[in-house]
Tab-separated table of N, CA, C and O in Angstrom:
chain	number	residue	atom	x	y	z
A	1	MET	N	165.350	60.414	18.059
A	1	MET	CA	166.056	61.148	18.358
A	1	MET	C	165.672	62.657	17.567
A	1	MET	O	165.454	63.416	18.088
A	2	ALA	N	166.472	62.568	16.308
A	2	ALA	CA	165.555	63.619	15.598
A	2	ALA	C	163.870	63.609	15.513
A	2	ALA	O	163.551	65.290	15.500
A	3	ASP	N	164.049	62.927	15.890
A	3	ASP	CA	161.970	62.944	15.484
A	3	ASP	C	161.763	64.355	16.845
A	3	ASP	O	160.802	64.826	16.794
A	4	THR	N	161.898	63.832	18.406
A	4	THR	CA	161.905	64.062	19.116
A	4	THR	C	162.123	65.833	19.388
A	4	THR	O	161.485	66.722	19.687
A	5	VAL	N	163.432	66.191	18.856
A	5	VAL	CA	164.165	66.907	18.713
A	5	VAL	C	163.356	68.151	17.552
A	5	VAL	O	163.089	69.433	18.112
A	6	GLU	N	162.881	67.228	16.585
A	6	GLU	CA	162.358	68.330	15.687
A	6	GLU	C	161.021	68.459	16.172
A	6	GLU	O	160.162	69.845	15.862
A	7	ALA	N	160.351	68.088	16.972
A	7	ALA	CA	158.704	68.347	17.525
A	7	ALA	C	159.110	69.068	18.272
A	7	ALA	O	157.880	69.967	18.034
A	8	ALA	N	160.065	69.235	19.310
A	8	ALA	CA	159.975	70.275	20.318
A	8	ALA	C	160.301	71.364	19.602
A	8	ALA	O	159.363	72.422	20.156
A	9	TRP	N	161.074	71.414	18.805
A	9	TRP	CA	161.813	72.259	17.895
A	9	TRP	C	160.052	73.446	16.953
A	9	TRP	O	159.182	74.660	16.650
A	10	ARG	N	159.211	72.246	16.140
A	10	ARG	CA	158.254	72.439	15.599
A	10	ARG	C	157.225	72.983	16.454
A	10	ARG	O	156.509	74.249	16.487
A	11	LYS	N	156.542	73.056	17.678
A	11	LYS	CA	155.955	73.780	18.817
A	11	LYS	C	156.229	74.407	19.316
A	11	LYS	O	155.655	75.118	19.074
A	12	ILE	N	157.278	75.008	19.581
A	12	ILE	CA	157.931	76.321	19.716
A	12	ILE	C	157.918	77.363	19.032
A	12	ILE	O	157.687	77.896	18.996
A	13	LEU	N	158.036	76.919	17.647
A	13	LEU	CA	158.337	77.190	16.376
A	13	LEU	C	156.740	77.706	15.913
A	13	LEU	O	156.055	79.034	15.858
A	14	THR	N	155.948	77.149	16.663
A	14	THR	CA	154.395	77.395	16.186
A	14	THR	C	153.376	78.087	17.578
A	14	THR	O	152.787	78.917	17.091
A	15	THR	N	154.186	78.333	19.063
A	15	THR	CA	153.285	79.033	19.451
A	15	THR	C	154.268	79.829	19.937
A	15	THR	O	153.764	80.943	20.895
A	16	ALA	N	155.233	79.920	19.539
A	16	ALA	CA	156.446	81.473	20.201
A	16	ALA	C	155.348	82.853	20.269
A	16	ALA	O	155.931	83.839	20.834
A	17	GLY	N	155.067	83.065	18.916
A	17	GLY	CA	154.234	84.298	19.027
A	17	GLY	C	152.812	83.693	18.964
A	17	GLY	O	151.890	85.158	19.141
A	18	GLU	N	152.482	83.210	19.706
A	18	GLU	CA	150.902	83.364	20.498
A	18	GLU	C	150.654	84.032	21.758
A	18	GLU	O	151.630	83.615	22.152
A	19	PRO	N	149.733	84.526	21.607
A	19	PRO	CA	149.665	85.628	22.911
A	19	PRO	C	149.224	84.466	24.161
A	19	PRO	O	148.333	83.873	23.579
A	20	ARG	N	149.717	84.919	25.155
A	20	ARG	CA	149.435	84.383	26.193
A	20	ARG	C	148.447	84.540	27.353
A	20	ARG	O	147.825	83.938	28.090
A	21	TRP	N	148.033	86.031	26.898
A	21	TRP	CA	147.197	87.071	27.404
A	21	TRP	C	146.155	87.309	26.870
A	21	TRP	O	147.001	87.991	25.497
A	22	PRO	N	145.208	87.886	26.787
A	22	PRO	CA	144.563	88.552	25.826
A	22	PRO	C	144.941	90.189	25.763
A	22	PRO	O	144.615	89.867	24.491
A	23	GLU	N	145.406	90.603	26.591
A	23	GLU	CA	146.076	91.761	25.516
A	23	GLU	C	147.988	91.269	25.009
A	23	GLU	O	148.333	92.482	24.366
A	24	GLY	N	148.018	90.091	25.074
A	24	GLY	CA	149.140	90.582	24.250
A	24	GLY	C	150.310	90.927	25.336
A	24	GLY	O	150.307	91.046	26.552
A	25	SER	N	151.576	90.458	24.667
A	25	SER	CA	152.427	91.067	25.143
A	25	SER	C	153.648	91.638	24.432
A	25	SER	O	153.910	91.506	23.024
A	26	PRO	N	154.619	92.560	25.067
A	26	PRO	CA	155.396	93.793	23.806
A	26	PRO	C	156.901	92.410	23.411
A	26	PRO	O	157.375	92.826	22.291
A	27	LEU	N	156.417	91.395	24.440
A	27	LEU	CA	158.092	90.599	24.374
A	27	LEU	C	157.020	89.044	22.669
A	27	LEU	O	158.292	88.629	22.777
A	28	LEU	N	156.303	89.303	22.423
A	28	LEU	CA	155.839	88.496	21.413
A	28	LEU	C	156.437	87.743	20.513
A	28	LEU	O	157.304	87.076	20.104
A	29	GLU	N	156.528	88.910	19.790
A	29	GLU	CA	157.091	89.636	18.468
A	29	GLU	C	158.816	89.058	18.427
A	29	GLU	O	159.803	88.437	18.009
A	30	PRO	N	159.365	90.114	19.349
A	30	PRO	CA	161.185	89.710	19.729
A	30	PRO	C	161.195	88.443	20.051
A	30	PRO	O	162.423	87.737	19.921
A	31	PHE	N	160.094	87.679	21.012
A	31	PHE	CA	160.609	86.136	21.551
A	31	PHE	C	160.488	85.270	20.108
A	31	PHE	O	161.105	84.614	19.670
A	32	ALA	N	159.274	85.052	19.102
A	32	ALA	CA	158.968	84.708	17.986
A	32	ALA	C	160.026	85.077	16.998
A	32	ALA	O	160.887	83.885	16.734
A	33	GLU	N	160.531	86.375	16.777
A	33	GLU	CA	161.975	86.758	16.387
A	33	GLU	C	163.024	85.822	16.476
A	33	GLU	O	164.178	84.957	15.731
A	34	LEU	N	163.576	85.660	18.111
A	34	LEU	CA	164.362	84.578	18.193
A	34	LEU	C	164.389	83.459	18.238
A	34	LEU	O	165.495	82.639	17.753
A	35	VAL	N	163.053	82.945	18.610
A	35	VAL	CA	163.436	81.292	18.233
A	35	VAL	C	163.405	80.946	16.830
A	35	VAL	O	163.899	80.159	16.518
A	36	ARG	N	163.140	82.235	15.775
A	36	ARG	CA	162.944	81.865	14.065
A	36	ARG	C	164.624	81.665	13.943
A	36	ARG	O	164.690	80.767	13.382
A	37	VAL	N	164.985	82.544	14.561
A	37	VAL	CA	166.904	82.773	13.844
A	37	VAL	C	167.127	81.514	14.524
A	37	VAL	O	168.435	80.934	14.073
A	38	ALA	N	167.005	81.412	15.900
A	38	ALA	CA	167.656	79.892	16.410
A	38	ALA	C	167.243	79.070	15.964
A	38	ALA	O	168.363	78.203	15.679
A	39	HIS	N	166.623	78.345	15.530
A	39	HIS	CA	166.021	77.899	14.177
A	39	HIS	C	166.743	77.279	13.398
A	39	HIS	O	167.208	76.489	13.142
A	40	ALA	N	167.534	78.492	12.755
A	40	ALA	CA	167.627	78.570	11.440
A	40	ALA	C	169.358	77.889	11.850
A	40	ALA	O	169.651	77.797	10.493
A	41	GLU	N	169.689	77.637	12.508
A	41	GLU	CA	171.164	77.769	13.156
A	41	GLU	C	171.161	76.282	13.018
A	41	GLU	O	170.848	75.406	14.145
A	42	PRO	N	172.076	75.277	12.161
A	42	PRO	CA	171.914	73.627	12.257
A	42	PRO	C	173.307	73.254	13.586
A	42	PRO	O	172.266	72.393	14.653
A	43	LEU	N	173.754	74.101	14.157
A	43	LEU	CA	174.222	73.667	15.259
A	43	LEU	C	173.363	73.726	16.953
A	43	LEU	O	173.239	72.787	17.053
A	44	LEU	N	172.219	74.493	16.670
A	44	LEU	CA	171.643	74.928	17.668
A	44	LEU	C	169.929	74.213	17.528
A	44	LEU	O	169.380	73.271	18.421
A	45	ARG	N	169.932	73.695	15.897
A	45	ARG	CA	168.662	72.797	15.486
A	45	ARG	C	168.753	71.671	16.123
A	45	ARG	O	168.245	70.615	16.307
A	46	GLN	N	169.811	70.833	16.137
A	46	GLN	CA	170.108	69.867	16.509
A	46	GLN	C	170.025	69.647	18.252
A	46	GLN	O	170.087	68.517	18.857
A	47	LEU	N	169.963	70.370	19.109
A	47	LEU	CA	169.500	70.448	20.703
A	47	LEU	C	168.119	70.534	20.787
A	47	LEU	O	167.417	70.953	19.457
A	48	TYR	N	167.889	70.024	22.085
A	48	TYR	CA	166.356	70.364	22.572
A	48	TYR	C	166.099	71.596	22.862
A	48	TYR	O	167.132	71.792	23.972
A	49	PRO	N	165.295	72.471	22.189
A	49	PRO	CA	165.211	73.678	22.618
A	49	PRO	C	163.609	73.558	23.690
A	49	PRO	O	163.041	72.851	24.304
A	50	TRP	N	164.031	74.359	24.897
A	50	TRP	CA	162.679	74.774	25.974
A	50	TRP	C	162.478	76.119	26.309
A	50	TRP	O	163.632	76.757	26.261
A	51	THR	N	161.117	76.068	26.883
A	51	THR	CA	161.029	77.650	27.050
A	51	THR	C	160.744	77.987	28.102
A	51	THR	O	160.336	76.474	28.934
A	52	GLY	N	160.726	79.165	28.887
A	52	GLY	CA	160.099	79.695	30.499
A	52	GLY	C	160.516	81.095	30.444
A	52	GLY	O	161.701	81.501	30.223
A	53	MET	N	159.445	81.925	31.139
A	53	MET	CA	159.874	82.961	31.275
A	53	MET	C	160.211	83.938	29.980
A	53	MET	O	161.462	84.809	30.332
A	54	TRP	N	160.283	83.711	28.583
A	54	TRP	CA	160.761	84.867	27.563
A	54	TRP	C	161.954	84.525	27.399
A	54	TRP	O	162.606	85.426	26.621
A	55	GLU	N	162.116	82.725	28.015
A	55	GLU	CA	164.066	82.396	27.745
A	55	GLU	C	163.745	81.324	27.020
A	55	GLU	O	162.887	80.368	27.086
A	56	LEU	N	164.653	81.277	25.847
A	56	LEU	CA	165.107	79.888	25.521
A	56	LEU	C	166.274	79.514	25.716
A	56	LEU	O	167.130	79.848	25.516
A	57	HIS	N	166.152	77.995	26.052
A	57	HIS	CA	166.905	77.184	26.518
A	57	HIS	C	167.118	76.452	25.621
A	57	HIS	O	166.789	75.905	24.480
A	58	PHE	N	168.735	75.405	25.379
A	58	PHE	CA	169.034	74.614	24.441
A	58	PHE	C	169.891	73.688	25.554
A	58	PHE	O	170.674	73.701	26.715
A	59	SER	N	169.406	72.179	25.262
A	59	SER	CA	169.868	71.347	26.233
A	59	SER	C	170.874	69.904	25.099
A	59	SER	O	170.409	69.948	23.987
A	60	ARG	N	171.894	69.768	25.588
A	60	ARG	CA	171.807	68.324	24.946
A	60	ARG	C	171.698	67.201	24.976
A	60	ARG	O	171.657	65.778	24.291
A	61	CYS	N	170.272	66.903	26.104
A	61	CYS	CA	169.184	65.743	25.970
A	61	CYS	C	168.180	66.033	26.017
A	61	CYS	O	167.334	67.166	25.378
A	62	THR	N	166.996	65.450	26.128
A	62	THR	CA	165.723	65.421	25.410
A	62	THR	C	164.724	65.664	26.518
A	62	THR	O	163.519	65.829	26.388
A	63	GLU	N	165.294	64.864	27.790
A	63	GLU	CA	164.272	64.760	28.931
A	63	GLU	C	164.875	65.762	30.390
A	63	GLU	O	166.043	66.327	30.059
A	64	ILE	N	163.794	66.037	30.606
A	64	ILE	CA	164.182	66.227	32.009
A	64	ILE	C	164.608	65.313	33.035
A	64	ILE	O	164.535	64.077	33.367
A	65	ARG	N	165.513	65.955	33.594
A	65	ARG	CA	166.083	67.092	33.845
A	65	ARG	C	167.507	67.702	32.528
A	65	ARG	O	168.240	66.967	32.453
A	66	HIS	N	166.959	68.630	32.334
A	66	HIS	CA	167.714	69.140	31.034
A	66	HIS	C	169.108	69.184	31.421
A	66	HIS	O	169.721	69.981	32.358
A	67	THR	N	170.335	69.277	30.367
A	67	THR	CA	171.514	69.592	30.512
A	67	THR	C	171.508	71.658	31.171
A	67	THR	O	171.206	72.324	30.543
A	68	TRP	N	172.297	71.916	32.278
A	68	TRP	CA	172.885	73.375	32.386
A	68	TRP	C	174.182	73.901	31.148
A	68	TRP	O	174.449	74.286	32.693
A	69	ASP	N	174.567	73.506	30.347
A	69	ASP	CA	175.597	73.726	30.067
A	69	ASP	C	175.659	74.600	29.025
A	69	ASP	O	177.081	74.195	27.988
A	70	ILE	N	174.728	75.097	28.378
A	70	ILE	CA	174.610	75.525	26.962
A	70	ILE	C	174.006	77.364	27.371
A	70	ILE	O	173.197	77.104	27.652
A	71	PRO	N	174.942	77.793	27.366
A	71	PRO	CA	174.088	79.541	27.964
A	71	PRO	C	172.866	79.604	26.794
A	71	PRO	O	172.591	78.382	26.361
A	72	TYR	N	171.712	80.771	27.826
A	72	TYR	CA	170.281	80.889	27.055
A	72	TYR	C	169.997	82.091	26.887
A	72	TYR	O	170.756	83.122	27.287
A	73	ILE	N	169.282	82.798	25.706
A	73	ILE	CA	169.046	83.701	25.620
A	73	ILE	C	167.613	84.118	26.312
A	73	ILE	O	166.508	83.267	25.920
A	74	GLY	N	167.261	85.359	26.658
A	74	GLY	CA	166.076	86.221	27.168
A	74	GLY	C	165.870	87.385	26.702
A	74	GLY	O	166.495	87.828	25.962
A	75	THR	N	164.447	87.651	26.738
A	75	THR	CA	163.682	88.952	25.437
A	75	THR	C	163.345	89.503	26.653
A	75	THR	O	162.662	89.715	28.129
A	76	LEU	N	164.404	90.596	26.445
A	76	LEU	CA	163.786	92.538	27.782
A	76	LEU	C	162.780	92.497	27.291
A	76	LEU	O	162.231	93.050	25.933
A	77	ARG	N	161.874	93.425	28.807
A	77	ARG	CA	160.860	94.738	28.200
A	77	ARG	C	160.764	95.028	27.040
A	77	ARG	O	159.964	95.221	26.225
A	78	ASP	N	161.897	95.550	26.789
A	78	ASP	CA	162.157	96.613	25.536
A	78	ASP	C	162.159	96.014	24.063
A	78	ASP	O	162.713	96.462	23.029
A	79	GLY	N	162.555	94.729	24.276
A	79	GLY	CA	162.536	93.656	22.274
A	79	GLY	C	164.130	93.745	22.648
A	79	GLY	O	164.138	92.981	21.409
A	80	ARG	N	164.905	93.893	23.878
A	80	ARG	CA	166.394	93.706	22.958
A	80	ARG	C	166.457	92.367	23.931
A	80	ARG	O	164.878	91.804	24.873
A	81	TYR	N	167.600	91.316	24.081
A	81	TYR	CA	167.788	90.048	24.069
A	81	TYR	C	168.795	90.484	25.182
A	81	TYR	O	170.000	90.908	25.267
A	82	TYR	N	169.060	88.599	26.120
A	82	TYR	CA	170.137	88.981	26.854
A	82	TYR	C	170.096	87.580	26.919
A	82	TYR	O	169.804	86.480	26.435
A	83	VAL	N	171.863	87.298	26.993
A	83	VAL	CA	172.705	85.994	27.011
A	83	VAL	C	173.128	85.484	27.942
A	83	VAL	O	174.208	86.440	28.768
A	84	GLU	N	173.263	85.071	29.200
A	84	GLU	CA	173.312	84.286	30.421
A	84	GLU	C	173.474	83.147	29.950
A	84	GLU	O	173.284	82.505	28.998
A	85	GLY	N	174.014	82.370	31.646
A	85	GLY	CA	174.327	80.775	31.466
A	85	GLY	C	175.635	80.376	31.355
A	85	GLY	O	176.448	81.533	31.210
A	86	PRO	N	176.012	79.152	31.405
A	86	PRO	CA	175.081	78.305	31.277
A	86	PRO	C	174.457	78.326	32.231
A	86	PRO	O	173.159	77.620	32.611
A	87	SER	N	174.747	78.386	33.434
A	87	SER	CA	173.771	77.940	34.380
A	87	SER	C	172.753	79.062	35.077
A	87	SER	O	173.419	80.422	35.059
A	88	ARG	N	171.955	79.928	35.891
A	88	ARG	CA	171.230	80.744	36.498
A	88	ARG	C	172.203	81.369	37.294
A	88	ARG	O	172.035	83.004	37.679
A	89	SER	N	173.210	80.832	37.903
A	89	SER	CA	173.999	81.709	38.969
A	89	SER	C	175.635	82.207	38.168
A	89	SER	O	176.255	83.073	38.599
A	90	SER	N	175.194	82.045	37.261
A	90	SER	CA	176.289	82.605	35.408
A	90	SER	C	175.977	83.964	35.849
A	90	SER	O	174.576	84.513	35.661
A	91	PRO	N	177.020	84.888	35.200
A	91	PRO	CA	176.924	86.012	35.245
A	91	PRO	C	175.756	86.465	33.849
A	91	PRO	O	176.405	85.674	32.711
A	92	ARG	N	175.547	87.562	33.343
A	92	ARG	CA	175.235	87.468	32.117
A	92	ARG	C	176.422	88.325	31.333
A	92	ARG	O	177.100	88.647	31.608
A	93	ILE	N	176.009	87.735	30.133
A	93	ILE	CA	177.485	87.536	29.142
A	93	ILE	C	177.003	89.139	28.609
A	93	ILE	O	178.093	89.453	28.702
A	94	ALA	N	175.722	89.517	28.461
A	94	ALA	CA	175.743	90.617	27.709
A	94	ALA	C	174.492	90.858	27.114
A	94	ALA	O	173.461	89.834	27.036
A	95	GLU	N	173.815	92.440	26.573
A	95	GLU	CA	172.806	92.371	26.115
A	95	GLU	C	172.611	93.410	24.526
A	95	GLU	O	173.486	93.391	24.286
A	96	THR	N	171.993	92.795	23.729
A	96	THR	CA	172.262	93.419	22.453
A	96	THR	C	170.749	93.555	21.622
A	96	THR	O	169.739	92.975	22.534
A	97	GLY	N	170.444	94.027	21.078
A	97	GLY	CA	169.406	94.179	19.921
A	97	GLY	C	168.996	93.650	19.418
A	97	GLY	O	167.551	93.490	18.782
A	98	SER	N	169.635	92.491	18.943
A	98	SER	CA	169.799	92.090	17.817
A	98	SER	C	169.469	90.395	17.794
A	98	SER	O	170.206	89.698	18.923
A	99	ALA	N	168.876	89.691	17.683
A	99	ALA	CA	168.536	88.120	18.252
A	99	ALA	C	169.721	86.965	17.368
A	99	ALA	O	170.245	86.149	18.094
A	100	ARG	N	169.985	87.670	16.060
A	100	ARG	CA	171.061	87.178	15.710
A	100	ARG	C	172.527	87.256	16.013
A	100	ARG	O	173.417	85.726	16.221
A	101	THR	N	172.848	88.389	16.479
A	101	THR	CA	173.519	88.767	17.973
A	101	THR	C	174.032	87.733	18.976
A	101	THR	O	174.873	86.936	19.310
A	102	ALA	N	172.714	87.545	19.458
A	102	ALA	CA	172.018	86.970	20.512
A	102	ALA	C	172.450	85.278	20.254
A	102	ALA	O	173.808	84.484	21.315
A	103	VAL	N	172.248	84.951	19.094
A	103	VAL	CA	172.366	83.610	18.909
A	103	VAL	C	174.098	83.081	18.490
A	103	VAL	O	174.364	82.176	19.194
A	104	THR	N	174.872	84.262	17.874
A	104	THR	CA	175.875	83.734	17.768
A	104	THR	C	176.572	83.831	19.031
A	104	THR	O	177.717	83.079	19.045
A	105	MET	N	176.249	84.603	20.005
A	105	MET	CA	177.177	84.580	21.559
A	105	MET	C	176.776	82.941	22.060
A	105	MET	O	177.968	82.382	22.709
A	106	VAL	N	175.524	82.789	21.454
A	106	VAL	CA	175.331	80.915	22.017
A	106	VAL	C	176.495	79.785	22.091
A	106	VAL	O	177.058	79.346	21.875
A	107	ILE	N	176.126	80.333	20.259
A	107	ILE	CA	177.233	79.268	19.543
A	107	ILE	C	178.319	79.416	19.922
A	107	ILE	O	179.299	77.936	19.546
A	108	ASP	N	178.930	80.104	19.998
A	108	ASP	CA	180.461	80.718	20.300
A	108	ASP	C	181.090	79.822	21.486
A	108	ASP	O	182.010	79.704	21.623
A	109	ARG	N	180.077	79.344	22.386
A	109	ARG	CA	180.351	79.344	23.699
A	109	ARG	C	179.822	77.778	23.487
A	109	ARG	O	179.521	76.739	25.309
A	110	LEU	N	179.349	77.251	22.811
A	110	LEU	CA	178.597	75.412	22.725
A	110	LEU	C	180.001	75.056	23.186
A	110	LEU	O	181.320	75.010	23.348
A	111	PRO	N	179.511	73.489	24.283
A	111	PRO	CA	180.868	73.135	24.785
A	111	PRO	C	181.555	72.058	23.498
A	111	PRO	O	180.770	71.733	22.710
A	112	PRO	N	182.206	71.394	23.368
A	112	PRO	CA	183.005	70.681	22.371
A	112	PRO	C	182.296	69.609	22.811
A	112	PRO	O	181.518	68.777	23.315
A	113	HIS	N	181.959	69.239	21.295
A	113	HIS	CA	181.183	67.718	21.092
A	113	HIS	C	179.925	68.352	20.876
A	113	HIS	O	178.983	67.146	21.849
A	114	CYS	N	178.864	68.970	21.009
A	114	CYS	CA	178.081	69.711	21.143
A	114	CYS	C	177.066	68.858	20.510
A	114	CYS	O	176.756	69.591	19.085
A	115	GLY	N	175.970	68.395	20.560
A	115	GLY	CA	174.919	67.906	20.071
A	115	GLY	C	175.538	66.446	18.587
A	115	GLY	O	175.963	66.192	18.932
A	116	PRO	N	174.527	65.511	18.383
A	116	PRO	CA	173.389	65.434	18.450
A	116	PRO	C	172.587	65.249	19.694
A	116	PRO	O	173.378	64.590	20.216
A	117	ALA	N	171.614	66.422	20.505
A	117	ALA	CA	171.049	65.564	21.723
A	117	ALA	C	170.358	64.469	21.946
A	117	ALA	O	170.524	63.415	20.893
A	118	PHE	N	170.676	63.936	23.097
A	118	PHE	CA	171.229	62.362	23.322
A	118	PHE	C	169.435	62.264	23.827
A	118	PHE	O	168.770	63.190	24.978
A	119	ILE	N	168.748	61.188	23.838
A	119	ILE	CA	167.742	60.748	24.434
A	119	ILE	C	167.788	60.415	25.503
A	119	ILE	O	168.220	59.195	25.553
A	120	GLY	N	167.221	61.156	26.545
A	120	GLY	CA	167.082	60.967	27.897
A	120	GLY	C	167.473	61.893	28.470
A	120	GLY	O	167.130	62.731	27.970
A	121	THR	N	168.060	61.669	29.636
A	121	THR	CA	168.103	62.690	30.968
A	121	THR	C	169.455	63.364	30.975
A	121	THR	O	170.380	62.683	30.357
A	122	ALA	N	169.841	63.999	31.735
A	122	ALA	CA	171.010	65.026	31.963
A	122	ALA	C	172.478	64.010	32.542
A	122	ALA	O	173.311	63.569	32.319
A	123	GLU	N	171.396	62.690	33.588
A	123	GLU	CA	172.861	61.866	34.293
A	123	GLU	C	172.280	60.438	33.661
A	123	GLU	O	173.463	60.189	33.552
A	124	GLU	N	171.434	60.422	32.341
A	124	GLU	CA	171.539	59.412	31.455
A	124	GLU	C	172.885	59.670	30.354
A	124	GLU	O	174.337	58.918	29.526
A	125	LEU	N	173.127	60.957	30.129
A	125	LEU	CA	173.793	61.567	28.867
A	125	LEU	C	174.893	61.779	29.563
A	125	LEU	O	176.074	61.305	29.104
A	126	ALA	N	175.038	61.685	31.105
A	126	ALA	CA	176.658	61.821	31.854
A	126	ALA	C	177.254	60.179	31.802
A	126	ALA	O	178.699	60.243	31.734
A	127	SER	N	176.362	59.364	31.943
A	127	SER	CA	176.641	58.073	32.193
A	127	SER	C	176.872	57.425	30.867
A	127	SER	O	178.004	57.110	30.496
A	128	HIS	N	176.916	57.850	29.317
A	128	HIS	CA	176.883	57.426	28.554
A	128	HIS	C	178.113	58.104	28.165
A	128	HIS	O	178.919	57.387	27.477
A	129	GLU	N	178.282	59.444	28.049
A	129	GLU	CA	179.875	59.852	27.960
A	129	GLU	C	180.974	59.285	28.582
A	129	GLU	O	182.012	59.264	28.411
A	130	LYS	N	180.624	59.268	30.036
A	130	LYS	CA	181.868	58.575	30.948
A	130	LYS	C	182.106	56.999	29.913
A	130	LYS	O	183.292	56.553	30.363
A	131	ALA	N	181.052	56.390	29.981
A	131	ALA	CA	181.866	54.714	29.510
A	131	ALA	C	181.895	55.359	27.771
A	131	ALA	O	182.882	54.569	27.693
A	132	ARG	N	181.709	56.331	27.239
A	132	ARG	CA	181.882	56.269	26.368
A	132	ARG	C	183.911	56.821	25.923
A	132	ARG	O	184.752	56.585	25.026
A	133	ASP	N	184.134	57.082	26.956
A	133	ASP	CA	185.533	58.135	27.401
A	133	ASP	C	186.163	57.224	27.579
A	133	ASP	O	187.011	57.409	27.262
A	134	SER	N	185.533	56.414	28.395
A	134	SER	CA	186.244	55.242	28.882
A	134	SER	C	187.290	54.392	28.201
A	134	SER	O	188.086	53.508	28.883
A	135	GLU	N	186.155	54.398	27.240
A	135	GLU	CA	186.557	52.914	26.304
A	135	GLU	C	188.136	53.537	24.947
A	135	GLU	O	188.596	54.753	24.766
């Protein structure tokens, strides 16, 4: 498990500040800062990270279909951050100018007994948790 999660974090840490377009983006540095701050937090570092649309997501499992029970952090055009979730239909929790504040908001909203990430899909994790809880 640790190798899979660590490899995902290494990849994101390595590529977060790389330009995706020749002219770059004003979101590069704020997003790279967000990734560094999130990775520094042990509770988040044990979860599987994934990115898309300048957002950093955290999953309790390592395979697609990831879990959607943890808020995620996005980067705004002005370099600020938003915290939403845990699902796309959830209302925005807050906006902040600090990556550390955004990360703290996610940590404060982690589900009970969150982590380390389960090797497998969200469905397999749910089956595992159901079996564990029935023991």
